[in-house]
Amino acid sequence: MSSGANLTHVVRQLPSPHGAHRGDPELLDRYVRERDQEAFAALVRRYGPLVLGVARRQLVDRHQSEDVFQATFLALARSAAKLGGRPALTNWLYTVALRLARKLRARNSRFKTVERVEPADPACERDPLAEITGRELVRVVDEELARLPERLRLPVLLCCVQGLSREEAAQSLGWSPGSVKGRLERGRQKLAVRLAARGLAPSAVLLAPLAAVTVPADLLARTVASALAPWARSASPAVAALAAAGMRRLLPPAVLAACFVAAVTAGVFSLMEERAAQPLPPAGPVKVPPKTVLVPDDPLPTGATGRFGSTRFRHPTEISELCVSADGKFAVASSDRYPNGAHRAYDLNTGRALFTLEGWNGDRFFTAVAVSPDGRTLATNQNGTLRLHDAATGKEKTRINYVVPAPGVKTRDFTFRTSKLLVFAPDCTHVLIAAGDGNALLLVDPVKTAEFESVQVSHTFPHNQLVHAAAFSPDGKRMVGGGEEQDKGVYFARLWNAETGKEQHRLWFGKGKIRCVAFSPDGATVAVGGDGENGKVTVTLFEAATGKERLQLPFPNTARVRSVAFSLDGKTLAASGSSYSPGFDSFSGDGTTRLFEVATGKEALTIDRMAIGLRFAPDGGVLVGAVANAIYRWDTTTGKALTPEGSNSQIESIAVAPDGSRIVARELAGAAHVWNARSGKYVQRLSVGWGSRSAVSPDGHLLVWLEADKTATFTKPSLPGRTLTGSRLRTFDLTAGAFVERFDGIKGGISRVCFTADSKALVTSGSWGTGTRFWDVATGKLVRSFLADEKEQPHGTSCSALSPNGKIFADATYSSHSSASAVYAVRLWDTETGKKLHDLSGHTDRIGAVAFSPDGKYLVTGEPPYPFKWERRPRAGHVFVWEVATGRRVASLPIEITAVAFAPDGKALAVAVADATIQLWDAGTWQLSGEFPGPREWVTALTFGPDGRLFSGATDAEILAWDLRAAKRPSADRK
């Protein structure tokens, strides 16, 4: 097949949305007169691959190329009224995109930006010889193509690059099909002759990959959204400035020809340069980010055929504390009370784990971690036990039991009061810890303590309430501590003389508890952050010498600022906060990280992630922080992530498109991630709310999740005088890359959502009088519902499932949070009549997994292991197989599980057991037939794709694909 035919095939795979059949003038006119967003979206889809291709060929940095893409279409939106008479926008968009890309290239050259290499796509290794050949080719083709007359260049551009047929090109240009055909052939021949004269084979033109790039859905959505208000300030300053430049005079034809050169070598450069990065040069001194070493992910486990996301920079579970070394070379993460929690050190250049601290006694409550300023010592705290380790190896050097809980005090309560704070003094010889009741800070000398075999306290800093955060000034002369102390409703931090132990000032913060503090590098300023009211939070800067407030930095739509850090030059402050969730007392895992100019308080950059443990690299070019399970690194000039993108926390569910083209995974920390299921390429991230329940339609088009809706309030008879907050279903079209708002607020406690097999209806279930409801997806209207009597309503629904034919609904319920008095059951309902068919009893703990067989004959229910249990040992009798028609239990599997799924043919049942193994059971005999012992951590989600591949997601955010034929035969003791 010829290159042109290959190109046409690729381009034909692009979606053809509404508006694709209309001409450019009509679409522009609709946009100008009616601000028709769909009309503008049609133009972006039509020319997006062309524009992004130009930008990527000209620029090494993919982020800069995306800026050019957005700026080009923003310029189109602003100039639309003047361009309506053009038969086609190809030349105009090419010209603008090239001008902007060349502008950035020239700027990069002036600043002599050092090229940084990002991890390459494992499926596409680079060939150095191919890179040299590609670069030589583009220079030669550039020179020769510029000499072609425009009438010959245009048909080549439309047909070979944009992928139009000759008939489509003729219609677009207003030429006859014969003219297009003749000029296209003459253009190719002339170019081939000229290339041959310069020593290149004439086939070079046809063999050069000509397919345009694919525009990421999130980039397309952002670009289309900007067209609603093209002159608004919502666009980033970089994009707005480029758009303004794009509206100036156009380039001459010779330069326009150069633009096509970049396009005809699109394939060459997309393979060579798509993943390289070259940051925008900042004003003032040039910050050169460190080179990112090309590091492959861990080898796939036996039986696994693919990985979605990356294992690098990922902790086993959610990070509760992160401490970064002063030189920025490594970080230590701690997992607090979460399953599989650990203290683990990571290399910040490669993302590899360096070591995991051993020797813990099995108690899950260890939280505090600190690295000495010289980077040599690592300190950890657990239940009043302070340990010092060699920071290079993790080997324990000293252990200090500095406090014991009083008689009658529970270990859990005691731990929460003591182990959240640990800070090294600048001299590296003392450590600041919390006293036994959490209401005082102790400056301890570990060396003398070990020598005298008793705790040696240099100073005690008394506080009246729990202290959450503390920091030393760089010279060690001052110390600030703050938390829950308040006077008449105003919370404050205490500023101490660290050498004498005397209080110097009180820093009056505001109406919320203090969560984080930091000194500027010169010790003159103290930054304080914490809780706010109704989404209004500030970070306050105080003068260390006087304790007076110097500046307030507003942090909009935020419930709590959780981390603050100064850059080493003291000019920038980074702060990160969790989003405000109306109607909820808890704090969202979503949020933002913002960079402020310390002198003026002006916000310089926003990063759409909430992080803890913020720390600037020594040169200020990189900011490090923990996002859920992941350690992130960001370029402080552009805000772009240097950590491989992917899921960042425990995987809650996985869905595969019916054609097997993509997978959608929802994580616990409030995001859904989309990958190309065939190539493994990451496509986009969607914010769906922390812990939110979600579902993907079986046809693969819609993603739906639940959000709190403060307008949908309701009451409950058993809770008199209390107003409760309802929910709203949010819908995102994965194909169009846009939100589809169809549902009103729902009054009631919704805890589960799923689609019917035909994708036409949504089913929601919950407690508090909500029951089970069926919703029409097309209209958002309630179709039918069935509600249990208030007296019979369970306390909550832990999981649910709909039979393949949609006729039976199963919900697993619990009657109380107390395990001693709770009743656990599975109820089967007739969805047409709302009649309860069966109560399936026998479970002794909360049910965490349910699944119908593909034929609807069987239902499998299972209990997960205790979530905080450290010895992950299977126990018998907690997975049951039920016959749906009779409600009879037909099998009991001697395991406890965290996830379950039937194979599409119904012959195999896949379960994730508590020792992080995936097992396969024969669905005819209910005997163990195979297993995959490969996952690193607990598997929390299982699903099958249409091709029979099994997909698993785990607590460490890893998603793997498995080939069932490669399953290992179980050992005799496992059968």
Tab-separated table of N, CA and C in Angstrom, residues 853-947:
chain	number	residue	atom	x	y	z
A	853	SER	N	-22.755	-13.807	36.830
A	853	SER	CA	-22.183	-14.511	35.686
A	853	SER	C	-22.792	-13.943	34.411
A	854	PRO	N	-22.119	-14.071	33.268
A	854	PRO	CA	-22.635	-13.472	32.026
A	854	PRO	C	-24.032	-13.938	31.647
A	855	ASP	N	-24.399	-15.165	32.021
A	855	ASP	CA	-25.745	-15.653	31.707
A	855	ASP	C	-26.751	-15.318	32.801
A	856	GLY	N	-26.300	-14.661	33.862
A	856	GLY	CA	-27.189	-14.270	34.942
A	856	GLY	C	-27.602	-15.402	35.861
A	857	LYS	N	-27.005	-16.577	35.702
A	857	LYS	CA	-27.415	-17.741	36.485
A	857	LYS	C	-26.869	-17.694	37.904
A	858	TYR	N	-25.637	-17.186	38.043
A	858	TYR	CA	-24.988	-17.193	39.347
A	858	TYR	C	-24.645	-15.771	39.803
A	859	LEU	N	-24.554	-15.631	41.114
A	859	LEU	CA	-24.063	-14.399	41.731
A	859	LEU	C	-22.973	-14.780	42.715
A	860	VAL	N	-21.836	-14.103	42.620
A	860	VAL	CA	-20.725	-14.341	43.547
A	860	VAL	C	-20.613	-13.148	44.480
A	861	THR	N	-20.519	-13.418	45.782
A	861	THR	CA	-20.359	-12.358	46.781
A	861	THR	C	-19.177	-12.702	47.671
A	862	GLY	N	-18.437	-11.687	48.081
A	862	GLY	CA	-17.257	-11.960	48.895
A	862	GLY	C	-16.920	-10.846	49.846
A	863	GLU	N	-16.290	-11.218	50.952
A	863	GLU	CA	-15.833	-10.255	51.955
A	863	GLU	C	-14.349	-9.981	51.749
A	864	PRO	N	-13.952	-8.724	51.836
A	864	PRO	CA	-12.526	-8.415	51.758
A	864	PRO	C	-11.856	-8.673	53.088
A	865	PRO	N	-10.530	-8.738	53.117
A	865	PRO	CA	-9.831	-8.864	54.392
A	865	PRO	C	-9.952	-7.572	55.174
A	866	TYR	N	-9.693	-7.628	56.452
A	866	TYR	CA	-9.708	-6.418	57.265
A	866	TYR	C	-8.725	-5.432	56.666
A	867	PRO	N	-9.123	-4.219	56.321
A	867	PRO	CA	-8.289	-3.334	55.518
A	867	PRO	C	-6.972	-2.923	56.149
A	868	PHE	N	-6.853	-2.997	57.475
A	868	PHE	CA	-5.609	-2.575	58.099
A	868	PHE	C	-4.801	-3.757	58.625
A	869	LYS	N	-5.138	-4.956	58.182
A	869	LYS	CA	-4.446	-6.140	58.664
A	869	LYS	C	-3.116	-6.298	57.932
A	870	TRP	N	-2.060	-6.565	58.684
A	870	TRP	CA	-0.726	-6.616	58.077
A	870	TRP	C	-0.345	-8.024	57.644
A	871	GLU	N	-0.784	-9.045	58.359
A	871	GLU	CA	-0.490	-10.397	57.941
A	871	GLU	C	-1.574	-10.826	56.967
A	872	ARG	N	-1.282	-10.721	55.671
A	872	ARG	CA	-2.291	-10.964	54.651
A	872	ARG	C	-2.412	-12.468	54.419
A	873	ARG	N	-3.170	-13.148	55.260
A	873	ARG	CA	-3.289	-14.587	55.212
A	873	ARG	C	-4.736	-14.966	54.901
A	874	PRO	N	-5.001	-15.771	53.853
A	874	PRO	CA	-6.393	-16.103	53.519
A	874	PRO	C	-7.097	-16.807	54.667
A	875	ARG	N	-8.397	-16.573	54.782
A	875	ARG	CA	-9.217	-17.283	55.754
A	875	ARG	C	-10.395	-17.901	55.011
A	876	ALA	N	-10.941	-18.952	55.537
A	876	ALA	CA	-11.928	-19.739	54.805
A	876	ALA	C	-13.347	-19.221	54.980
A	877	GLY	N	-14.189	-19.502	53.961
A	877	GLY	CA	-15.616	-19.378	54.097
A	877	GLY	C	-16.235	-18.028	53.905
A	878	HIS	N	-15.612	-17.128	53.157
A	878	HIS	CA	-16.178	-15.796	53.029
A	878	HIS	C	-16.455	-15.399	51.580
A	879	VAL	N	-16.396	-16.338	50.656
A	879	VAL	CA	-16.821	-16.112	49.274
A	879	VAL	C	-17.884	-17.154	48.954
A	880	PHE	N	-19.078	-16.663	48.580
A	880	PHE	CA	-20.192	-17.572	48.316
A	880	PHE	C	-20.638	-17.440	46.865
A	881	VAL	N	-21.081	-18.565	46.295
A	881	VAL	CA	-21.671	-18.604	44.965
A	881	VAL	C	-23.145	-18.957	45.145
A	882	TRP	N	-24.021	-18.108	44.578
A	882	TRP	CA	-25.464	-18.269	44.754
A	882	TRP	C	-26.136	-18.552	43.414
A	883	GLU	N	-27.150	-19.398	43.447
A	883	GLU	CA	-28.008	-19.601	42.291
A	883	GLU	C	-29.085	-18.517	42.337
A	884	VAL	N	-29.120	-17.671	41.330
A	884	VAL	CA	-29.965	-16.484	41.367
A	884	VAL	C	-31.449	-16.850	41.399
A	885	ALA	N	-31.849	-17.835	40.633
A	885	ALA	CA	-33.274	-18.170	40.533
A	885	ALA	C	-33.856	-18.618	41.865
A	886	THR	N	-33.068	-19.362	42.645
A	886	THR	CA	-33.589	-19.931	43.885
A	886	THR	C	-33.056	-19.259	45.139
A	887	GLY	N	-31.964	-18.509	45.010
A	887	GLY	CA	-31.327	-17.921	46.184
A	887	GLY	C	-30.529	-18.926	46.983
A	888	ARG	N	-30.293	-20.108	46.394
A	888	ARG	CA	-29.581	-21.188	47.085
A	888	ARG	C	-28.066	-21.013	46.940
A	889	ARG	N	-27.339	-21.241	48.021
A	889	ARG	CA	-25.878	-21.194	47.960
A	889	ARG	C	-25.368	-22.502	47.376
A	890	VAL	N	-24.612	-22.424	46.283
A	890	VAL	CA	-24.145	-23.634	45.602
A	890	VAL	C	-22.674	-23.912	45.832
A	891	ALA	N	-21.923	-22.930	46.307
A	891	ALA	CA	-20.490	-23.159	46.548
A	891	ALA	C	-19.978	-22.136	47.541
A	892	SER	N	-18.943	-22.539	48.261
A	892	SER	CA	-18.252	-21.654	49.190
A	892	SER	C	-16.762	-21.796	48.936
A	893	LEU	N	-16.107	-20.705	48.579
A	893	LEU	CA	-14.681	-20.744	48.250
A	893	LEU	C	-13.871	-20.361	49.479
A	894	PRO	N	-12.845	-21.117	49.815
A	894	PRO	CA	-12.082	-20.912	51.060
A	894	PRO	C	-11.070	-19.765	50.945
A	895	ILE	N	-11.534	-18.586	50.607
A	895	ILE	CA	-10.644	-17.440	50.435
A	895	ILE	C	-11.375	-16.175	50.880
A	896	GLU	N	-10.646	-15.101	51.066
A	896	GLU	CA	-11.223	-13.768	51.214
A	896	GLU	C	-10.691	-12.936	50.053
A	897	ILE	N	-11.543	-12.079	49.497
A	897	ILE	CA	-11.201	-11.446	48.230
A	897	ILE	C	-11.353	-9.930	48.311
A	898	THR	N	-10.671	-9.269	47.382
A	898	THR	CA	-10.777	-7.819	47.261
A	898	THR	C	-11.403	-7.389	45.938
A	899	ALA	N	-11.558	-8.313	44.992
A	899	ALA	CA	-12.190	-8.002	43.705
A	899	ALA	C	-12.589	-9.304	43.027
A	900	VAL	N	-13.588	-9.222	42.118
A	900	VAL	CA	-14.081	-10.415	41.441
A	900	VAL	C	-14.606	-10.031	40.061
A	901	ALA	N	-14.467	-10.949	39.083
A	901	ALA	CA	-14.999	-10.720	37.732
A	901	ALA	C	-15.126	-12.056	37.012
A	902	PHE	N	-16.206	-12.204	36.230
A	902	PHE	CA	-16.387	-13.369	35.378
A	902	PHE	C	-15.780	-13.106	34.005
A	903	ALA	N	-15.211	-14.168	33.393
A	903	ALA	CA	-14.752	-14.073	32.013
A	903	ALA	C	-15.963	-13.915	31.099
A	904	PRO	N	-15.778	-13.291	29.918
A	904	PRO	CA	-16.917	-13.052	29.018
A	904	PRO	C	-17.688	-14.320	28.650
A	905	ASP	N	-16.989	-15.467	28.553
A	905	ASP	CA	-17.690	-16.711	28.207
A	905	ASP	C	-18.278	-17.401	29.425
A	906	GLY	N	-18.071	-16.861	30.610
A	906	GLY	CA	-18.653	-17.417	31.820
A	906	GLY	C	-17.971	-18.665	32.329
A	907	LYS	N	-16.868	-19.091	31.715
A	907	LYS	CA	-16.236	-20.351	32.107
A	907	LYS	C	-15.240	-20.183	33.252
A	908	ALA	N	-14.780	-18.971	33.483
A	908	ALA	CA	-13.784	-18.747	34.525
A	908	ALA	C	-14.200	-17.579	35.408
A	909	LEU	N	-13.855	-17.684	36.669
A	909	LEU	CA	-14.078	-16.620	37.642
A	909	LEU	C	-12.711	-16.149	38.128
A	910	ALA	N	-12.444	-14.864	37.975
A	910	ALA	CA	-11.188	-14.288	38.460
A	910	ALA	C	-11.447	-13.583	39.780
A	911	VAL	N	-10.613	-13.860	40.767
A	911	VAL	CA	-10.741	-13.206	42.071
A	911	VAL	C	-9.363	-12.736	42.511
A	912	ALA	N	-9.342	-11.631	43.248
A	912	ALA	CA	-8.108	-11.134	43.854
A	912	ALA	C	-8.153	-11.486	45.324
A	913	VAL	N	-7.192	-12.261	45.771
A	913	VAL	CA	-7.193	-12.713	47.159
A	913	VAL	C	-6.256	-11.859	48.000
A	914	ALA	N	-6.310	-12.083	49.324
A	914	ALA	CA	-5.679	-11.164	50.260
A	914	ALA	C	-4.162	-11.211	50.253
A	915	ASP	N	-3.544	-12.204	49.623
A	915	ASP	CA	-2.084	-12.225	49.579
A	915	ASP	C	-1.560	-11.637	48.270
A	916	ALA	N	-2.365	-10.752	47.642
A	916	ALA	CA	-1.974	-10.044	46.417
A	916	ALA	C	-1.804	-10.998	45.239
A	917	THR	N	-2.550	-12.088	45.235
A	917	THR	CA	-2.542	-13.039	44.126
A	917	THR	C	-3.873	-12.960	43.389
A	918	ILE	N	-3.840	-13.134	42.069
A	918	ILE	CA	-5.055	-13.250	41.273
A	918	ILE	C	-5.291	-14.731	40.991
A	919	GLN	N	-6.441	-15.237	41.363
A	919	GLN	CA	-6.756	-16.646	41.166
A	919	GLN	C	-7.836	-16.802	40.106
A	920	LEU	N	-7.778	-17.918	39.392
A	920	LEU	CA	-8.786	-18.291	38.409
A	920	LEU	C	-9.482	-19.565	38.889
A	921	TRP	N	-10.810	-19.514	38.940
A	921	TRP	CA	-11.603	-20.656	39.379
A	921	TRP	C	-12.489	-21.127	38.229
A	922	ASP	N	-12.577	-22.448	38.079
A	922	ASP	CA	-13.445	-23.044	37.061
A	922	ASP	C	-14.900	-22.821	37.478
A	923	ALA	N	-15.685	-22.128	36.635
A	923	ALA	CA	-17.064	-21.797	36.981
A	923	ALA	C	-18.017	-22.969	36.822
A	924	GLY	N	-17.517	-24.110	36.372
A	924	GLY	CA	-18.362	-25.302	36.297
A	924	GLY	C	-18.202	-26.181	37.516
A	925	THR	N	-16.957	-26.287	38.006
A	925	THR	CA	-16.672	-27.156	39.155
A	925	THR	C	-16.378	-26.373	40.421
A	926	TRP	N	-16.127	-25.062	40.285
A	926	TRP	CA	-15.748	-24.194	41.395
A	926	TRP	C	-14.478	-24.689	42.077
A	927	GLN	N	-13.532	-25.123	41.220
A	927	GLN	CA	-12.210	-25.533	41.675
A	927	GLN	C	-11.167	-24.545	41.166
A	928	LEU	N	-10.126	-24.350	41.966
A	928	LEU	CA	-9.041	-23.456	41.576
A	928	LEU	C	-8.299	-24.047	40.391
A	929	SER	N	-8.162	-23.265	39.291
A	929	SER	CA	-7.535	-23.784	38.076
A	929	SER	C	-6.234	-23.082	37.708
A	930	GLY	N	-5.991	-21.904	38.231
A	930	GLY	CA	-4.753	-21.191	37.894
A	930	GLY	C	-4.607	-19.938	38.727
A	931	GLU	N	-3.423	-19.313	38.658
A	931	GLU	CA	-3.206	-18.092	39.423
A	931	GLU	C	-2.067	-17.278	38.836
A	932	PHE	N	-2.114	-15.992	39.114
A	932	PHE	CA	-1.049	-15.053	38.769
A	932	PHE	C	-0.507	-14.481	40.081
A	933	PRO	N	0.696	-14.865	40.488
A	933	PRO	CA	1.230	-14.368	41.757
A	933	PRO	C	1.991	-13.058	41.615
A	934	GLY	N	1.760	-12.341	40.521
A	934	GLY	CA	2.629	-11.224	40.178
A	934	GLY	C	2.386	-9.863	40.775
A	935	PRO	N	1.141	-9.412	41.014
A	935	PRO	CA	0.953	-8.023	41.450
A	935	PRO	C	1.752	-7.705	42.708
A	936	ARG	N	2.258	-6.450	42.782
A	936	ARG	CA	3.080	-6.051	43.921
A	936	ARG	C	2.244	-5.848	45.178
A	937	GLU	N	1.013	-5.345	45.014
A	937	GLU	CA	0.195	-4.976	46.161
A	937	GLU	C	-1.218	-5.548	45.995
A	938	TRP	N	-2.049	-5.304	47.000
A	938	TRP	CA	-3.428	-5.781	46.956
A	938	TRP	C	-4.118	-5.324	45.678
A	939	VAL	N	-4.784	-6.273	45.008
A	939	VAL	CA	-5.578	-5.951	43.827
A	939	VAL	C	-6.969	-5.524	44.282
A	940	THR	N	-7.426	-4.379	43.811
A	940	THR	CA	-8.708	-3.824	44.258
A	940	THR	C	-9.738	-3.721	43.137
A	941	ALA	N	-9.360	-4.049	41.904
A	941	ALA	CA	-10.298	-3.986	40.783
A	941	ALA	C	-9.921	-5.030	39.746
A	942	LEU	N	-10.930	-5.714	39.209
A	942	LEU	CA	-10.745	-6.696	38.141
A	942	LEU	C	-11.836	-6.505	37.102
A	943	THR	N	-11.469	-6.664	35.835
A	943	THR	CA	-12.476	-6.672	34.764
A	943	THR	C	-11.879	-7.361	33.555
A	944	PHE	N	-12.752	-7.890	32.707
A	944	PHE	CA	-12.310	-8.531	31.473
A	944	PHE	C	-12.599	-7.627	30.290
A	945	GLY	N	-11.694	-7.652	29.301
A	945	GLY	CA	-11.925	-6.953	28.054
A	945	GLY	C	-12.649	-7.849	27.078
A	946	PRO	N	-13.137	-7.296	25.974
A	946	PRO	CA	-13.869	-8.106	25.000
A	946	PRO	C	-13.020	-9.181	24.344
A	947	ASP	N	-11.684	-9.008	24.367
A	947	ASP	CA	-10.801	-10.011	23.774
A	947	ASP	C	-10.388	-11.091	24.759
